[in-house]
Coordinates of C-alpha atoms and ligand atoms in Angstrom, one line a residue:
M26 CA 0.1 -0.2 0.1
T27 CA 1.1 3.3 -0.9
S28 CA 0.1 6.9 0.9
T29 CA -2.8 8.8 0.2
N30 CA -0.6 11.1 -2.1
D31 CA -0.7 8.2 -4.6
V32 CA -4.1 6.6 -4.1
G33 CA -6.4 9.7 -3.1
L34 CA -8.7 9.4 -0.3
E35 CA -11.3 6.9 -0.1
S36 CA -14.7 8.0 1.3
D37 CA -15.0 4.9 3.5
R38 CA -11.8 6.3 5.5
V39 CA -13.9 9.2 6.7
Q40 CA -14.9 8.6 10.3
N41 CA -17.2 11.3 11.1
Q42 CA -19.9 11.5 8.4
S43 CA -22.9 9.3 8.3
G44 CA -24.3 8.5 4.8
T45 CA -22.7 9.5 1.5
I46 CA -20.2 12.5 1.4
S47 CA -21.4 15.8 -0.6
E48 CA -20.5 15.4 -4.1
D49 CA -18.7 18.5 -4.1
L50 CA -16.1 17.3 -1.9
C51 CA -15.4 14.5 -4.5
C52 CA -13.3 14.3 -7.1
S53 CA -15.1 14.0 -10.6
I54 CA -12.1 12.1 -12.1
C55 CA -11.0 9.6 -9.3
Q56 CA -14.6 9.8 -7.6
N57 CA -12.8 9.7 -4.5
I58 CA -12.7 12.5 -1.8
L59 CA -10.8 15.5 -2.8
W60 CA -7.1 15.4 -2.2
K61 CA -5.0 18.7 -2.4
P62 CA -7.5 20.1 -4.5
V63 CA -7.4 22.4 -7.0
A64 CA -10.2 23.9 -9.4
C65 CA -11.0 24.7 -13.0
R66 CA -11.5 28.8 -13.3
T67 CA -14.3 28.5 -15.7
C68 CA -16.5 25.8 -14.4
E69 CA -15.3 25.7 -10.9
T70 CA -15.4 21.9 -10.9
H71 CA -12.8 20.7 -8.0
F72 CA -10.3 18.2 -8.8
C73 CA -7.4 16.4 -6.9
S74 CA -4.1 17.8 -8.0
A75 CA -2.8 14.8 -8.7
C76 CA -6.2 13.7 -11.0
I77 CA -6.0 16.9 -13.1
Q78 CA -2.4 16.5 -13.7
K79 CA -2.3 13.2 -14.8
W80 CA -5.4 14.3 -16.8
L81 CA -3.6 17.3 -18.5
S82 CA -0.2 14.9 -19.0
N83 CA -2.4 13.0 -21.3
A84 CA -2.2 15.5 -24.0
N85 CA -5.3 17.3 -23.0
S86 CA -5.4 21.0 -23.0
T87 CA -9.3 21.2 -21.8
C88 CA -11.1 21.0 -18.3
P89 CA -12.5 17.4 -18.2
L90 CA -15.7 18.9 -18.7
G91 CA -14.9 20.5 -21.7
C92 CA -13.6 24.1 -20.6
N93 CA -11.4 25.5 -23.4
P94 CA -8.6 26.3 -22.6
Y95 CA -8.1 24.7 -18.7
S96 CA -7.1 27.3 -16.4
E97 CA -6.3 26.4 -12.9
R98 CA -7.1 28.3 -9.7
T99 CA -6.7 27.6 -6.2
C100 CA -9.5 25.4 -4.0
S101 CA -12.4 27.3 -2.7
K102 CA -13.1 28.1 0.8
F103 CA -16.4 26.2 0.2
V104 CA -14.7 23.4 -0.4
N105 CA -11.4 23.5 1.8
T106 CA -13.5 24.0 5.0
P107 CA -15.9 21.1 4.9
L108 CA -12.8 18.9 4.0
S109 CA -10.8 20.3 7.3
R110 CA -13.9 18.9 9.0
L111 CA -13.4 15.5 8.2
Q112 CA -11.8 12.9 10.6
V113 CA -9.7 10.5 8.4
A114 CA -8.4 7.0 9.2
C115 CA -5.0 6.5 8.5
I116 CA -4.1 4.8 5.2
Y117 CA -2.3 2.0 6.8
E118 CA -5.2 0.9 9.4
S119 CA -5.2 -2.6 7.6
N120 CA -1.4 -3.1 9.0
G121 CA -2.4 -2.0 12.5
C122 CA -2.5 1.5 12.5
R123 CA -5.5 2.9 14.5
E124 CA -5.0 6.7 14.0
I125 CA -8.0 9.0 13.3
L126 CA -6.8 12.7 11.9
P127 CA -8.0 15.6 10.7
Y128 CA -8.0 15.8 7.2
E129 CA -4.8 18.3 7.3
A130 CA -2.8 16.0 9.4
V131 CA -3.5 12.6 7.1
E132 CA -0.1 13.7 5.0
K133 CA 2.5 14.1 7.7
H134 CA 1.0 11.4 9.7
E135 CA 1.2 9.1 6.9
T136 CA 5.0 9.7 6.2
Q137 CA 5.8 9.2 9.7
C138 CA 3.4 6.1 10.5
E139 CA 5.2 3.2 12.1
Y140 CA 2.7 1.1 10.0
R141 CA 4.1 2.2 6.9
L142 CA 5.3 -0.5 4.6
H143 CA 8.9 -0.2 3.3
Q144 CA 9.4 -1.8 0.2
C145 CA 12.6 -4.0 -0.5
P146 CA 14.6 -2.3 -3.4
G147 CA 15.8 -5.9 -4.4
C148 CA 12.3 -7.8 -4.7
R149 CA 10.1 -4.8 -4.2
S150 CA 8.3 -6.8 -1.7
S151 CA 6.9 -4.7 1.3
F152 CA 7.6 -5.0 4.8
S153 CA 6.9 -3.2 8.0
K154 CA 9.5 -1.1 10.0
N155 CA 10.8 -3.7 12.1
E156 CA 11.0 -6.3 9.3
I157 CA 12.6 -4.3 6.4
E158 CA 16.1 -4.3 8.1
T159 CA 16.4 -8.0 8.4
H160 CA 14.9 -8.4 5.0
I161 CA 17.6 -6.6 3.1
S162 CA 19.9 -8.1 4.6
H163 CA 19.1 -11.3 3.6
C164 CA 16.9 -10.7 0.1
E165 CA 18.8 -12.6 -2.6
L166 CA 18.0 -9.7 -4.9
N167 CA 19.6 -7.2 -3.2
D168 CA 22.8 -5.8 -3.3
F169 CA 26.1 -7.5 -1.5
T170 CA 28.9 -5.7 -0.8
C171 CA 31.9 -7.2 0.5
A172 CA 34.0 -5.6 3.1
D173 CA 37.4 -6.3 1.9
C174 CA 37.2 -5.4 -1.9
K175 CA 34.1 -3.4 -2.1
I176 CA 33.0 -5.4 -4.8
V177 CA 29.0 -5.1 -5.1
C178 CA 26.8 -8.0 -6.7
K179 CA 23.3 -9.3 -6.2
R180 CA 23.5 -11.7 -3.4
R181 CA 21.7 -14.1 -5.3
D182 CA 25.3 -14.0 -8.0
V183 CA 28.0 -13.7 -4.8
S184 CA 28.9 -17.2 -5.6
Q185 CA 29.8 -16.4 -9.2
S186 CA 30.8 -12.9 -8.9
H187 CA 32.6 -12.7 -5.7
T188 CA 34.6 -16.0 -5.2
E189 CA 37.7 -16.0 -3.0
M190 CA 39.9 -15.6 -6.1
I191 CA 37.8 -12.5 -7.5
C192 CA 38.2 -10.8 -3.8
V193 CA 41.8 -11.3 -3.5
R194 CA 42.4 -10.2 -6.9
E195 CA 40.4 -7.3 -6.5
Q196 CA 42.2 -6.0 -3.3
F197 CA 45.3 -6.5 -4.9
R198 CA 44.9 -4.5 -7.8
Q199 CA 43.3 -1.8 -5.6
Y200 CA 46.5 -2.1 -3.4
R201 CA 48.6 -1.1 -6.7
C202 CA 46.4 1.8 -7.8
Q203 CA 47.1 3.1 -4.5
S204 CA 50.6 2.7 -4.4
E205 CA 50.7 4.2 -8.2
E206 CA 48.7 7.1 -6.8
T207 CA 51.5 7.5 -3.9
I208 CA 54.4 7.3 -6.1
K209 CA 52.7 9.7 -8.7
Q210 CA 52.3 12.2 -5.5
L211 CA 56.0 11.9 -4.9
R212 CA 57.2 12.4 -8.4
E213 CA 55.2 15.8 -8.2
E214 CA 56.5 16.6 -5.0
L215 CA 60.1 16.0 -6.0
K216 CA 59.2 18.0 -9.2
K217 CA 58.4 21.0 -7.0
L218 CA 61.7 20.7 -5.2
R219 CA 63.5 20.5 -8.1
E220 CA 62.0 23.7 -9.6
K221 CA 62.6 25.4 -6.4
Q222 CA 66.5 24.6 -6.2
Q223 CA 67.0 26.3 -9.5
F224 CA 67.3 29.6 -7.7
A225 CA 70.1 30.0 -5.4
T226 CA 69.3 30.7 -1.8
P227 CA 68.9 34.0 -0.6
S228 CA 72.2 34.4 1.0
Y229 CA 73.3 34.8 -2.6
E230 CA 73.9 38.5 -3.6
R231 CA 70.8 39.4 -5.5
V232 CA 71.2 40.3 -9.1
P233 CA 71.0 44.1 -10.2
C234 CA 67.3 43.3 -11.6
G235 CA 66.5 42.6 -8.4
G236 CA 65.2 38.8 -9.6
R237 CA 66.0 35.3 -8.1
P238 CA 69.6 34.3 -9.3
C239 CA 70.0 31.0 -10.9
I240 CA 71.9 28.6 -8.7
K241 CA 74.5 27.6 -11.2
C242 CA 75.2 30.9 -13.3
S243 CA 73.8 33.7 -10.6
K244 CA 72.0 35.4 -13.2
C245 CA 68.5 36.3 -13.3
R246 CA 66.2 33.0 -13.7
D247 CA 62.9 34.7 -13.1
W248 CA 62.4 34.5 -16.8
Y249 CA 62.7 31.2 -19.4
F250 CA 62.8 30.9 -22.9
T251 CA 59.7 29.6 -24.5
G252 CA 61.0 29.4 -28.6
N253 CA 62.7 26.1 -30.1
A254 CA 65.5 24.4 -28.9
E255 CA 68.0 25.6 -32.0
T256 CA 66.9 29.0 -31.3
W257 CA 68.1 28.6 -27.5
Q258 CA 71.1 27.2 -28.3
W259 CA 72.4 30.1 -30.9
I260 CA 71.2 32.4 -27.9
R261 CA 73.1 30.6 -25.3
Y262 CA 76.5 31.3 -27.6
C263 CA 75.8 34.7 -28.0
E264 CA 79.2 35.8 -27.1
N265 CA 80.3 34.9 -30.7
W266 CA 77.6 36.7 -32.5
T267 CA 78.3 38.2 -35.7
K268 CA 76.4 41.4 -36.8
E269 CA 74.1 38.9 -38.9
D270 CA 73.1 37.5 -35.6
Y271 CA 72.2 40.7 -33.9
N272 CA 70.3 41.6 -36.8
R273 CA 68.3 38.3 -36.6
W274 CA 68.0 39.0 -32.6
H275 CA 66.3 42.4 -33.2
G276 CA 64.7 41.5 -36.5
D277 CA 62.7 38.4 -35.2
R278 CA 62.2 40.1 -31.9
V279 CA 63.5 36.8 -30.4
Y280 CA 63.4 38.5 -27.0
D281 CA 60.0 38.4 -27.1
R282 CA 60.1 35.0 -26.6
F283 CA 61.4 35.2 -23.3
K284 CA 58.6 34.8 -20.5
R285 CA 58.2 35.9 -16.8
R286 CA 58.1 33.1 -13.9
T287 CA 54.4 33.4 -12.5
D288 CA 55.8 31.4 -8.9
G289 CA 56.8 34.3 -7.1
G290 CA 59.3 36.0 -9.2
T291 CA 60.8 39.0 -8.0
C292 CA 62.8 40.5 -11.0
H293 CA 61.8 44.3 -11.8
T294 CA 62.5 44.2 -15.4
A295 CA 60.1 45.0 -18.1
A296 CA 59.3 42.5 -20.7
T297 CA 62.4 41.9 -23.2
A298 CA 64.5 44.9 -21.5
G299 CA 66.7 42.3 -19.6
F300 CA 67.4 40.3 -22.4
T301 CA 69.0 42.8 -25.3
A302 CA 72.2 41.1 -26.2
N303 CA 74.8 43.6 -26.0
H304 CA 78.1 42.1 -27.1
G305 CA 77.1 38.7 -25.9
V306 CA 76.1 39.7 -22.4
T307 CA 72.5 39.1 -21.3
T308 CA 71.0 39.4 -17.8
V309 CA 69.0 36.5 -18.1
C310 CA 70.1 32.8 -17.0
L311 CA 71.2 31.2 -20.2
C312 CA 71.4 27.7 -18.5
E313 CA 70.8 24.8 -20.6
N314 CA 67.9 23.9 -18.7
N315 CA 66.2 27.3 -18.8
I316 CA 63.8 26.6 -21.6
I317 CA 60.3 25.7 -21.5
A318 CA 58.8 24.6 -24.7
Ligands
ZN4 ZN1 -8.9 12.5 -7.9
ZN5 ZN1 -14.1 23.4 -16.2
ZN6 ZN1 -0.9 5.3 10.8
ZN7 ZN1 13.8 -8.3 -0.8
ZN8 ZN1 35.6 -9.1 -1.5
ZN9 ZN1 65.8 40.0 -13.6
ZN10 ZN1 71.7 29.8 -14.8

C-alpha cells in the first residue's frame, strides 16, 4: 500500500460522516474525496491535484468537463472548510494503525506512520518497519557489498561474481592503484623541489634586476625561454654573435620569446628589456635547462 498522495482519499476512510459524502467534496476524475484540490477557473469543478495533472499530461488542454483552455485556480473555501472537518483513518489501518486524523494532518502522519510499509529495493516486496532491515540483509535480489574488496553484486550472484579468488585479486589491484597514486604524488613533490632548487638561496647576492639568481650561473632566472631548442642554443652562445646574429635577434624580436616565471619572481625588469644581448652579454640565465617549450 502506498500513501494517500498516490491513491487519493477513499470515502470509507472518513469516520465522522454518516451517509454519503457531498458530491462537492469528491473529485470528478477519481470519484474519491478531493485530495490537495484545485479547481477549473471556468466551471469551478474541483479535482485532486494529482488527478488533473495526470489528465493534462495525457495531451489534454481542456478541463475534463470541456472548458477550453483549462485554467487553474486554488481550491475554494467552500470546499476547503468542509474538507478540513473530516476525520480520516490512517491509510495503514489494515496494517494495524489505529490513528484517526483531521484531514490536514493525514499527510504528515502517513509519512511517519510506523505501520507504513517499506519496499525492498531488490525484490520490491513490502515490509513493516521492524522487518525491512532483516529482510534487506538477507534478500537474494539485494546488493551485497564485500567489506574487503568493496565489490558490489546481487546476493544471489555472490557465488559466481565474488569468489575468494576474485576478492583477493580485486584487493591486490586496488592496493596497486593506491601505491601508483602515492608514487605519482611523490614525483610531483620532487618536481616542485627541483624547480625550487633552480634558484640560489637568499644568502646569495641579488642580481641587479632584483630577480632570483640561478643557482648555477647567478644570473636572473625569473625569466625563461619559450622558443625552440635550436634558437635557444643559438642564444646561449651569443658571446660569439656576429652582426648578422644581432640582426636576427632584433629583426625577429627573439627576446619576446622570454617569459616571466609566475611562481613568485622578484625581477623588476620590464618584459624584453633584460635580454637585449649587447656584445654577448645578457642579464638572464642562459643555462641549458632554462627553456620551457
Ligand atoms: Zn481525484
Ligand atoms: Zn471546467
Ligand atoms: Zn498510521
Ligand atoms: Zn527483497
Ligand atoms: Zn571481496
Ligand atoms: Zn631579472
Ligand atoms: Zn643559470
